[in-house]
Amino acid sequence: MKKINKLIVVALSFALIMAAGLVLDFIIYQKPNTLALTIFIVALIMIVALFIMFGNYHKAVADDVINSLNSSMTDALRVGEIGILVYNEDYEITWLSSMFNEKHLNRVGEKVLVWLPELQDLLSGKVKNVTVVINDEKYQVSKKEEAYALFFNDISREYDLSETLKNKAYVLGLVNFDNFDEASLSEDEIAYINTNIKVPVLEYFKSFGVVYKTLRNNRLQLILNNQIYQKLLDDRFSILKKVRRESKAGDVDVTLSISLTYGSDDLSELDEAASALLEIAETRGGDQVAVRELGKEAVFYGGSSEAKERQSRVKVRVVANTIRRMMQEASNVIIVGHKDADADCIGAAIATSLLAKSLKKDAYICLSGGVESMINEVLLKYDSTLKKKHNFVNEFQAVNYMNKDSLIVMVDHHSKATSNAPSILEEDNDLIIIDHHRRKADLDVDASFLYIEAGASSATEMVVEMFPYFNRGINVETEEANIMYIGLLIDTNHFRNRSDSRTFDVAKNLKQYGASNQECELMIEEPYDMSVKRYEIIAAGKRVFDNFMIADMRNDVITRSIASQAADMMVAIKEIQASFVIFSLGKNEYAISARSDGSINVQVIMEKLGGGGHMTAAGLQVKDKDPDLLYGELIDSLKEYLESVEEDESNTVE
């Protein structure tokens, strides 16, 4: 290369000298020098020849380098099992690398998404890579930015190894036979449960290869792997339905609560998580499976039965003793209800205030989030009596009354998002939750003690039940008893729903304190304009999916009480199993009130939208959300629920 460069320089210099000589000679002698001209032409030819030689040499070297690189790249792509797909602006495949040809995947000329529709999100830029399966081989596909090229990396071995490890991963679980208490059952009932419920449950898990161990007469421990868990999931835990059916046939209230946890090699961590998850399933009413991959949200299956009363009176006494001790150790008690407090919330708050006062503790009831109109009128009517015994404050005042030893009690709710004093819940104080709604899997507050009983009719019932275990000298005024009694009336729909012997015992005790059924019924009668609005809501109801009714009142500002009463009346219509009222609360807030005749679990439907409640009564409240989107989400949730029910029916285990 250097010699060629020198020759070119010498020849070019010689030619320039010759050219200069010819020009000078022509100027002096006024005629061309033939010999010099000939030499100049020869020099030019030599220079051109040298340039051609240099160009050919350079091209040969470049071709050798390119061929070498192409060979290395091809070998690298082959060894790394990487394929390249090139497409045009119309997503038509224009070229495929050798890997595709070797695997007889000649798709040139076809549309990318016609061949592999799962690449849609990758091509649109929503994801950075996608795993696809082609002829039982797995490929991770990535896209080169700003280029019409896709890279296919064969990950079959890694994928299969990962799946093998995943399938063998530990899954630990617990099974609880809800409401199975031998002390309260007859010998015939125990024999029936053992034969028709317990034995089938054991056989069910054994058929899937689950290893189980009896911890006590009503609880099992499960040991399985992820592969077995997937089979149980495909079966949709049909044992729940079988137990429910056999329980009904034998007139016993036994159901199953199951928890399953995975996502860790630490068995003690999984066992601890399974215990916590089972507690959540039980507080949500049982008859369901709760599954959690550690570090992620819990998923629930089942829960189609109304929650049964599970806390014994002995447990109530234990709970009461715990709450009494916490109140005694506190400097004062701050009682927090939910936004737009209803009769049950107010009744439970007053009852909790009475508990604190029986221990000579100052109590403050926070009412910052508003009060429903009906119970607000009752509070105004009894204003003079109530203010003599109770301290009603707003959120700002409550914060001022707080100190490091204050005890916070949440009543009739367990979420900061629905609380009427969220700033109080952020304080680093002991916190007690007393609620009768189905528990959310993950709480957004740090509670010191939970008393969540989905089987109770109301929060008022739960607090009043503790009266005998605090101080038998609790002084309850007639006005206070009436408010608590109204709380029972409203939440049980006049004792038609979720009422059992303990509910009526509480009602009897409140009457002994002076509550008047006639006076309470008169106070909750609605005025004429509210009655008109209620019937207007019912008239707006449209039948969907045969047995559901939806009243779309998105453009009307309506109180919760009217909406819930309208939903109650709609579900009383023949052949209507569930009703839903969508309405506005004003200030860009919307809500849904849902009711069921007991055959549909509206709590599950509302929970998918971010709400909650009970099987027969549930609701939802959202802010800054497009009401059209909310309506569409409700329809989708109804479809999903119906599909799951149909699948459940098809998976009956005889």
XYZ file of C-alpha atoms in Angstrom:
654
model
C 0.000 0.000 0.000
C 2.815 2.460 0.903
C 4.719 1.616 -2.360
C 1.597 2.279 -4.422
C 1.109 5.593 -2.684
C 4.766 6.596 -3.392
C 4.459 5.652 -7.079
C 1.337 7.737 -7.382
C 3.068 10.709 -5.732
C 6.198 10.372 -7.956
C 4.143 9.953 -11.147
C 1.883 12.850 -10.253
C 4.929 15.076 -9.474
C 6.625 14.057 -12.739
C 3.452 14.829 -14.695
C 3.137 18.229 -13.103
C 6.794 19.043 -13.919
C 6.295 17.867 -17.499
C 3.146 19.946 -17.836
C 4.950 23.019 -16.517
C 7.843 22.361 -18.949
C 5.489 22.026 -21.907
C 3.780 25.265 -21.058
C 7.114 27.092 -20.648
C 8.491 25.578 -23.844
C 5.401 26.632 -25.804
C 5.699 30.207 -24.458
C 9.369 30.463 -25.454
C 9.310 28.669 -28.842
C 5.673 29.241 -29.811
C 5.301 25.587 -30.856
C 4.632 22.282 -29.005
C 7.471 19.916 -28.095
C 6.421 16.542 -29.521
C 8.759 14.459 -27.364
C 7.786 16.227 -24.152
C 4.097 15.969 -25.018
C 4.468 12.242 -25.606
C 6.193 11.771 -22.283
C 3.455 13.802 -20.537
C 0.700 11.656 -22.067
C 2.504 8.484 -20.995
C 2.801 9.886 -17.474
C -0.942 10.606 -17.366
C -1.720 7.069 -18.530
C 0.523 5.702 -15.790
C -1.226 7.824 -13.186
C -4.667 6.654 -14.330
C -3.459 3.035 -14.303
C -2.109 3.454 -10.795
C -5.433 4.928 -9.598
C -7.322 1.986 -11.111
C -4.931 -0.463 -9.476
C -5.332 1.285 -6.147
C -9.165 1.262 -6.415
C -9.259 -2.447 -7.245
C -6.881 -3.222 -4.424
C -8.943 -1.193 -1.953
C -12.195 -2.906 -3.091
C -10.607 -6.355 -2.728
C -9.452 -5.582 0.791
C -12.866 -4.148 1.720
C -14.666 -7.189 0.283
C -12.402 -9.491 2.297
C -13.210 -7.527 5.480
C -16.973 -7.482 4.739
C -17.047 -11.202 3.947
C -15.117 -11.906 7.110
C -17.521 -9.803 9.182
C -20.598 -11.356 7.532
C -19.249 -14.812 8.214
C -18.555 -13.923 11.864
C -21.977 -12.316 12.279
C -23.737 -15.266 10.694
C -21.830 -17.649 12.966
C -22.678 -15.485 15.992
C -26.369 -15.346 15.101
C -26.396 -19.107 14.505
C -24.611 -19.919 17.769
C -26.756 -17.457 19.709
C -29.894 -18.762 17.940
C -30.908 -15.263 16.972
C -33.035 -14.523 13.926
C -33.645 -11.216 12.170
C -36.904 -10.283 10.464
C -37.115 -7.208 8.241
C -40.445 -5.709 7.187
C -41.623 -2.657 5.264
C -43.977 0.210 6.078
C -46.972 -2.032 5.374
C -45.676 -4.569 7.939
C -44.973 -7.017 5.130
C -42.002 -9.328 5.714
C -39.282 -8.553 3.153
C -36.344 -10.594 4.469
C -35.599 -13.337 7.000
C -32.185 -14.402 8.280
C -30.810 -17.911 7.846
C -32.215 -19.127 11.189
C -35.760 -18.984 9.821
C -34.756 -20.831 6.642
C -33.049 -23.558 8.665
C -36.272 -24.016 10.644
C -38.405 -23.961 7.470
C -40.110 -20.717 8.423
C -40.183 -18.966 5.071
C -42.738 -16.208 5.652
C -41.421 -13.585 3.239
C -44.303 -11.683 1.675
C -46.686 -12.282 4.585
C -47.902 -9.671 7.048
C -46.086 -9.732 10.394
C -49.271 -9.549 12.486
C -51.062 -12.131 10.348
C -48.302 -14.587 11.199
C -47.697 -13.464 14.791
C -50.609 -11.311 16.083
C -49.120 -11.349 19.604
C -46.492 -8.853 18.393
C -49.090 -6.065 18.217
C -47.989 -4.365 21.457
C -44.318 -4.655 20.487
C -44.840 -3.022 17.091
C -46.964 -0.260 18.625
C -44.235 0.504 21.171
C -46.283 -0.449 24.264
C -43.737 -3.075 25.362
C -40.015 -3.607 24.746
C -40.156 -7.348 24.160
C -42.650 -10.168 23.747
C -42.360 -13.923 24.166
C -43.905 -15.944 21.321
C -44.188 -19.662 20.654
C -43.430 -20.944 17.128
C -43.616 -24.689 16.519
C -43.290 -25.359 20.266
C -40.146 -23.213 20.493
C -40.085 -20.033 22.571
C -38.614 -16.787 21.285
C -38.114 -13.449 22.951
C -38.770 -10.849 20.275
C -37.396 -7.308 20.480
C -37.534 -4.383 18.074
C -34.736 -2.123 16.899
C -35.816 1.465 17.444
C -36.551 3.522 14.322
C -35.895 0.517 12.104
C -38.132 -2.035 10.445
C -36.374 -4.998 12.051
C -37.312 -7.562 14.711
C -34.828 -9.770 16.558
C -35.877 -13.303 17.582
C -33.868 -14.848 20.418
C -34.512 -18.567 20.977
C -35.062 -18.936 24.735
C -36.652 -22.392 24.688
C -34.098 -23.973 27.021
C -34.150 -21.070 29.472
C -37.942 -20.861 29.314
C -38.437 -24.584 29.900
C -35.968 -24.512 32.797
C -37.743 -21.508 34.281
C -41.117 -23.226 33.927
C -39.755 -26.384 35.543
C -38.445 -24.412 38.507
C -41.693 -22.445 38.671
C -43.825 -25.596 38.627
C -41.765 -27.083 41.453
C -41.922 -23.924 43.576
C -43.499 -24.314 47.007
C -47.107 -23.357 47.660
C -48.321 -23.501 51.268
C -51.917 -23.250 52.354
C -54.430 -23.568 55.159
C -57.995 -24.822 55.114
C -60.517 -23.834 57.751
C -63.936 -25.447 58.199
C -65.932 -22.299 58.984
C -68.484 -22.497 61.805
C -67.380 -26.001 62.789
C -67.535 -25.988 66.566
C -68.157 -29.441 68.022
C -69.287 -27.923 71.314
C -72.302 -26.325 69.622
C -73.190 -29.272 67.354
C -75.133 -32.438 68.015
C -73.594 -35.865 67.510
C -75.679 -36.378 64.360
C -74.498 -33.059 62.915
C -70.861 -33.878 63.678
C -71.232 -37.315 62.057
C -72.852 -35.735 58.982
C -70.081 -33.130 58.642
C -67.315 -35.716 59.036
C -68.856 -38.073 56.468
C -70.307 -35.692 53.882
C -67.996 -32.692 54.136
C -64.647 -33.513 55.735
C -64.007 -36.792 53.905
C -64.828 -35.326 50.454
C -62.523 -32.365 51.193
C -59.624 -34.691 52.034
C -60.314 -36.824 48.952
C -60.471 -33.717 46.787
C -57.011 -32.506 47.789
C -55.589 -36.032 47.645
C -56.828 -36.419 44.052
C -54.700 -33.430 43.035
C -51.604 -34.715 44.827
C -51.765 -32.195 47.677
C -50.076 -33.232 50.912
C -52.224 -32.277 53.891
C -51.922 -32.437 57.645
C -54.647 -32.013 60.245
C -53.767 -29.210 62.658
C -56.974 -29.406 64.678
C -60.531 -30.615 64.167
C -61.436 -27.645 61.953
C -58.145 -26.841 60.213
C -55.761 -28.431 57.684
C -52.336 -27.472 56.425
C -51.664 -27.907 52.690
C -48.305 -28.503 50.999
C -48.176 -28.452 47.196
C -46.247 -27.007 44.283
C -47.171 -24.449 41.667
C -48.068 -27.090 39.096
C -50.694 -28.588 41.419
C -51.904 -25.090 42.295
C -52.485 -24.356 38.593
C -54.616 -27.507 38.350
C -56.670 -26.382 41.355
C -57.036 -22.978 39.728
C -58.215 -24.550 36.466
C -60.756 -26.490 38.512
C -61.839 -23.147 40.062
C -61.687 -24.765 43.525
C -64.916 -26.652 42.898
C -64.737 -28.125 46.412
C -66.206 -24.837 47.675
C -69.416 -25.508 45.787
C -69.586 -29.142 46.902
C -69.171 -28.195 50.576
C -71.750 -25.439 50.193
C -74.228 -27.871 48.647
C -73.655 -30.617 51.229
C -73.878 -28.077 54.040
C -77.256 -26.922 52.780
C -78.488 -30.495 52.359
C -77.508 -31.351 55.937
C -78.831 -28.070 57.363
C -75.431 -27.104 58.768
C -73.579 -23.826 58.197
C -70.137 -25.242 57.435
C -68.180 -23.646 54.579
C -64.505 -23.535 53.647
C -61.958 -20.754 53.963
C -58.727 -21.536 52.097
C -55.497 -19.547 51.867
C -52.629 -20.293 49.462
C -49.307 -18.428 49.338
C -46.265 -18.721 47.091
C -43.359 -16.685 45.756
C -40.605 -17.516 48.272
C -38.246 -20.363 49.122
C -38.578 -19.507 52.811
C -41.210 -21.938 54.153
C -41.599 -20.086 57.439
C -42.338 -16.880 55.515
C -44.950 -18.671 53.391
C -46.522 -20.241 56.472
C -46.798 -16.875 58.204
C -48.303 -15.312 55.093
C -50.807 -18.181 54.763
C -52.007 -17.648 58.345
C -52.478 -13.914 57.794
C -54.278 -14.540 54.509
C -56.626 -17.092 56.069
C -57.603 -14.519 58.678
C -58.468 -12.099 55.889
C -60.588 -14.745 54.127
C -62.448 -15.456 57.370
C -63.106 -11.786 58.150
C -64.483 -11.422 54.617
C -67.128 -14.007 55.433
C -65.439 -17.280 54.546
C -66.602 -19.625 51.758
C -63.706 -18.484 49.568
C -60.107 -19.051 48.523
C -57.551 -16.296 49.090
C -54.332 -16.507 47.065
C -51.297 -14.264 47.363
C -47.941 -14.243 45.633
C -45.670 -12.605 48.186
C -45.179 -8.943 47.394
C -48.372 -8.701 45.341
C -52.074 -8.118 45.994
C -54.256 -10.994 47.141
C -56.754 -12.574 44.731
C -60.045 -14.072 45.926
C -62.137 -16.889 44.471
C -65.626 -17.851 45.600
C -67.269 -15.898 48.392
C -70.743 -16.457 46.951
C -72.364 -17.165 50.322
C -73.601 -14.600 52.776
C -71.183 -14.252 55.668
C -72.238 -16.342 58.645
C -71.862 -15.290 62.237
C -68.628 -16.889 63.426
C -67.513 -14.915 66.442
C -68.837 -16.623 69.563
C -69.988 -14.648 72.584
C -66.789 -15.783 74.262
C -64.832 -14.108 71.464
C -66.894 -10.944 71.913
C -65.873 -10.891 75.563
C -62.197 -11.323 74.609
C -62.494 -8.479 72.068
C -64.271 -6.280 74.608
C -61.564 -6.916 77.198
C -58.850 -5.976 74.691
C -60.585 -2.754 73.665
C -61.297 -1.878 77.299
C -57.623 -2.331 78.189
C -56.527 -0.145 75.270
C -59.007 2.569 76.284
C -57.865 2.444 79.908
C -54.248 2.945 78.814
C -55.140 5.876 76.544
C -55.311 9.538 77.527
C -58.467 10.045 75.439
C -60.371 8.447 72.566
C -60.845 9.925 69.074
C -63.742 8.287 67.172
C -63.638 8.492 63.381
C -66.499 7.581 61.051
C -66.781 7.504 57.273
C -67.704 10.258 54.842
C -71.408 11.111 54.670
C -71.967 9.224 57.911
C -75.146 7.150 57.952
C -77.283 5.972 60.864
C -75.138 2.927 61.600
C -71.927 4.986 61.592
C -73.432 7.556 63.992
C -74.951 4.833 66.184
C -71.624 2.973 66.443
C -69.765 6.225 67.180
C -72.155 7.143 70.021
C -71.960 3.598 71.408
C -68.131 3.753 71.336
C -68.220 7.126 73.071
C -70.372 5.569 75.825
C -67.777 2.788 76.258
C -65.000 5.349 76.720
C -67.038 7.449 79.129
C -67.817 4.395 81.247
C -64.035 4.247 81.817
C -63.909 7.982 82.668
C -62.144 8.787 79.383
C -62.808 11.839 77.241
C -64.118 10.866 73.808
C -64.438 12.995 70.658
C -66.655 12.045 67.712
C -65.349 13.459 64.420
C -68.073 14.465 61.931
C -65.995 16.352 59.338
C -67.087 14.325 56.305
C -70.766 15.239 56.513
C -73.837 13.385 57.759
C -76.725 11.949 55.739
C -79.802 14.148 55.864
C -82.123 11.725 57.666
C -79.836 10.960 60.611
C -78.710 14.596 60.677
C -82.322 15.620 61.396
C -82.381 13.105 64.248
C -79.156 14.570 65.643
C -80.659 18.070 65.491
C -83.794 16.841 67.243
C -81.747 15.321 70.079
C -79.116 18.070 70.048
C -79.477 19.227 73.653
C -79.298 15.706 75.140
C -76.407 14.577 72.936
C -74.230 17.626 73.556
C -74.478 17.125 77.303
C -72.795 13.729 77.019
C -70.816 13.667 73.754
C -68.198 15.842 72.103
C -68.842 16.306 68.374
C -65.822 17.884 66.651
C -64.422 18.474 63.194
C -61.135 17.073 61.918
C -59.109 20.152 62.838
C -60.456 20.189 66.398
C -59.845 16.450 66.772
C -56.182 16.901 65.831
C -55.848 19.561 68.517
C -57.260 17.192 71.153
C -54.797 14.461 70.213
C -51.538 13.598 71.939
C -49.124 10.684 71.770
C -51.307 8.588 74.123
C -54.613 9.151 72.309
C -56.481 6.088 71.030
C -58.150 6.273 67.602
C -61.217 4.142 66.854
C -62.518 3.739 63.295
C -66.163 2.684 63.171
C -68.211 1.296 60.249
C -65.267 1.459 57.790
C -61.670 0.333 57.513
C -60.180 2.462 54.753
C -58.496 5.848 54.962
C -59.897 6.642 51.500
C -63.478 6.661 52.860
C -62.693 8.179 56.275
C -64.074 11.565 57.326
C -60.761 12.417 59.031
C -57.864 10.883 57.046
C -55.234 13.147 58.609
C -55.974 11.671 62.044
C -55.342 8.162 60.727
C -51.864 9.205 59.623
C -50.831 9.900 63.217
C -48.595 7.381 64.978
C -51.188 6.356 67.565
C -52.831 3.086 68.554
C -55.730 2.422 66.193
C -58.747 0.143 66.570
C -61.047 -0.782 63.675
C -64.644 -1.866 64.332
C -66.448 -2.713 61.107
C -68.949 -5.148 59.612
C -68.025 -4.784 55.926
C -66.010 -7.433 54.115
C -62.366 -6.668 54.692
C -60.126 -5.458 51.896
C -57.051 -7.619 51.413
C -54.589 -4.812 52.070
C -55.408 -2.076 54.572
C -54.249 1.485 53.944
C -54.036 2.180 57.692
C -51.770 0.747 60.375
C -54.217 -0.798 62.837
C -53.211 -2.029 66.292
C -56.376 -4.109 66.697
C -58.952 -5.301 64.160
C -62.519 -6.261 64.922
C -63.996 -6.818 61.462
C -66.974 -9.157 61.428
C -68.696 -9.523 58.058
C -71.397 -11.667 59.642
C -72.653 -8.856 61.889
C -75.684 -6.859 60.826
C -74.091 -3.521 61.660
C -71.226 -1.794 63.427
C -73.747 -0.609 66.007
C -74.574 -4.225 66.869
C -70.863 -5.035 67.291
C -70.267 -2.182 69.753
C -73.485 -2.580 71.759
C -72.667 -6.284 72.239
C -69.608 -5.181 74.241
C -71.601 -3.107 76.775
C -71.916 -5.894 79.393
C -68.150 -6.476 79.392
C -67.231 -2.841 80.073
C -69.315 -1.484 82.860
C -72.789 -2.653 83.737
C -73.492 0.853 84.897
C -73.321 2.356 81.399
C -75.907 5.105 81.323
C -77.808 5.089 78.028
C -80.328 7.847 77.408
C -83.495 7.150 75.427
C -82.315 9.444 72.640
C -79.026 7.561 72.354
C -80.839 4.222 72.309
C -83.121 5.486 69.527
C -80.157 6.522 67.361
C -78.490 3.142 67.816
C -81.782 1.373 67.113
C -82.167 3.377 63.884
C -78.697 2.181 62.926
C -79.950 -1.411 63.231
C -83.158 -0.658 61.318
C -81.432 0.943 58.344
C -78.616 -1.572 57.934
C -80.927 -4.586 58.248
C -83.668 -3.040 56.077
C -86.051 -3.220 59.041
C -84.640 -6.594 60.162
C -85.236 -8.221 56.760
C -81.545 -8.747 55.903
C -78.520 -10.043 57.841
C -80.503 -10.425 61.064
C -79.935 -13.316 63.442
C -80.569 -14.065 67.087
C -77.759 -11.790 68.247
C -79.134 -8.906 66.190
C -82.487 -9.273 67.903
C -80.755 -9.571 71.281
C -79.100 -6.198 70.664
C -82.434 -4.735 69.548
C -84.045 -6.063 72.748
C -81.308 -4.512 74.888
C -81.729 -1.158 73.145
C -85.460 -1.288 73.853
C -84.636 -1.906 77.495
C -82.577 1.295 77.342
C -85.697 3.094 76.114
C -85.594 2.799 72.314
C -89.040 3.106 70.759
C -89.698 1.187 67.560
C -92.654 3.418 66.685
C -90.743 6.660 67.235
C -87.725 5.409 65.268
C -89.907 4.347 62.343
C -91.535 7.799 62.292
C -88.160 9.562 62.332
C -86.852 7.638 59.338
C -89.941 8.218 57.211
C -88.934 10.132 54.122
C -90.558 13.391 53.008
C -92.750 13.638 49.909
C -90.054 14.986 47.555
C -87.693 12.152 48.527
C -90.418 9.576 47.824
C -90.992 11.111 44.400
C -87.270 10.952 43.676
C -87.072 7.341 44.786
C -89.836 6.311 42.382
C -88.187 8.384 39.649
C -85.025 6.327 40.127
C -86.990 3.069 39.932
C -88.747 4.265 36.766
C -85.337 4.917 35.187
C -84.260 1.330 35.815
C -83.421 -0.752 32.756
C -83.274 -4.517 32.742
C -79.903 -5.983 31.679
C -78.626 -9.562 31.455
C -82.208 -10.757 32.108
C -82.127 -10.597 35.910
C -80.257 -7.366 36.672
C -81.590 -3.816 36.755
C -79.564 -0.621 36.400
C -80.902 2.867 37.074
C -78.647 5.360 35.344
C -78.929 8.648 37.281
C -75.470 9.969 36.477
C -76.762 13.456 35.800
C -78.752 13.742 39.051
C -77.332 14.654 42.462
C -78.898 12.138 44.861
C -78.277 11.218 48.478
C -77.024 7.744 49.298
C -80.070 6.942 51.408
C -82.508 7.585 48.548
C -80.357 5.633 46.088
C -80.038 2.666 48.448
C -83.768 2.641 49.185
C -84.529 2.699 45.456
C -82.096 -0.184 44.919
C -83.845 -2.129 47.718
C -87.212 -1.654 46.023
C -85.855 -2.581 42.586
C -84.441 -5.869 43.817
C -87.872 -6.677 45.262
C -89.276 -6.758 41.725
C -90.074 -10.261 40.492
C -87.209 -11.976 38.639
C -84.737 -9.188 39.498
C -81.808 -10.710 41.388
C -79.630 -7.604 41.685
C -80.064 -3.852 41.216
C -77.623 -1.002 40.701
C -78.163 2.754 40.941
C -75.486 5.008 39.442
C -75.808 8.577 40.694
C -73.921 11.815 41.287
C -72.880 13.106 44.690
C -71.929 16.487 43.261
C -68.455 18.048 42.907
C -67.496 15.538 40.204
C -68.152 12.583 42.541
C -70.178 9.562 41.529
C -71.441 6.534 43.395
C -73.119 3.176 42.845
C -75.572 1.601 45.263
C -75.981 -2.157 44.744
C -78.486 -4.599 46.225
C -79.107 -8.327 45.831
C -81.811 -10.819 46.767
C -79.098 -13.152 48.104
C -78.509 -15.157 44.930
C -75.973 -12.659 43.556
C -72.883 -11.436 45.417
C -72.903 -7.689 44.715
C -69.923 -7.234 47.039
C -67.720 -9.163 44.591
C -69.076 -7.099 41.688
C -68.415 -3.802 43.467
C -65.016 -4.921 44.714
C -63.802 -5.293 41.129
C -64.577 -1.588 40.656
C -62.812 -0.572 43.866
C -65.837 -0.623 46.166
C -67.050 -3.098 48.764
C -69.793 -4.033 51.183
C -71.778 -7.226 51.720
C -73.154 -9.982 49.554
C -76.611 -8.381 49.484
C -75.655 -4.705 49.900
C -72.585 -2.996 48.498
C -71.485 0.278 47.000
C -68.811 2.395 45.410
C -67.732 6.035 45.453
C -65.285 7.588 42.977
C -64.031 11.077 42.227
C -62.838 12.726 39.006
C -63.892 9.794 36.859
C -65.800 9.840 33.583
C -69.301 8.540 34.430
C -69.519 6.893 30.991
C -66.382 4.923 31.853
C -67.859 4.010 35.246
C -71.007 2.686 33.579
C -68.926 0.639 31.135
C -66.849 -0.814 33.970
C -70.030 -1.856 35.779
C -71.268 -3.693 32.680
C -67.883 -5.417 32.291
C -67.896 -6.426 35.964
C -71.381 -7.911 35.596
C -70.281 -9.892 32.539
C -67.189 -11.185 34.336
C -69.255 -12.187 37.361
C -71.807 -14.061 35.238
C -69.045 -15.860 33.332
C -67.405 -16.957 36.585
C -70.738 -18.217 37.914
C -71.348 -20.193 34.720
C -67.893 -21.756 34.981
C -68.521 -22.562 38.641
C -71.779 -24.292 37.726
C -70.007 -26.338 35.038
C -67.368 -27.543 37.506
C -69.684 -29.301 39.919
C -67.994 -32.177 41.745
C -70.309 -35.014 42.598
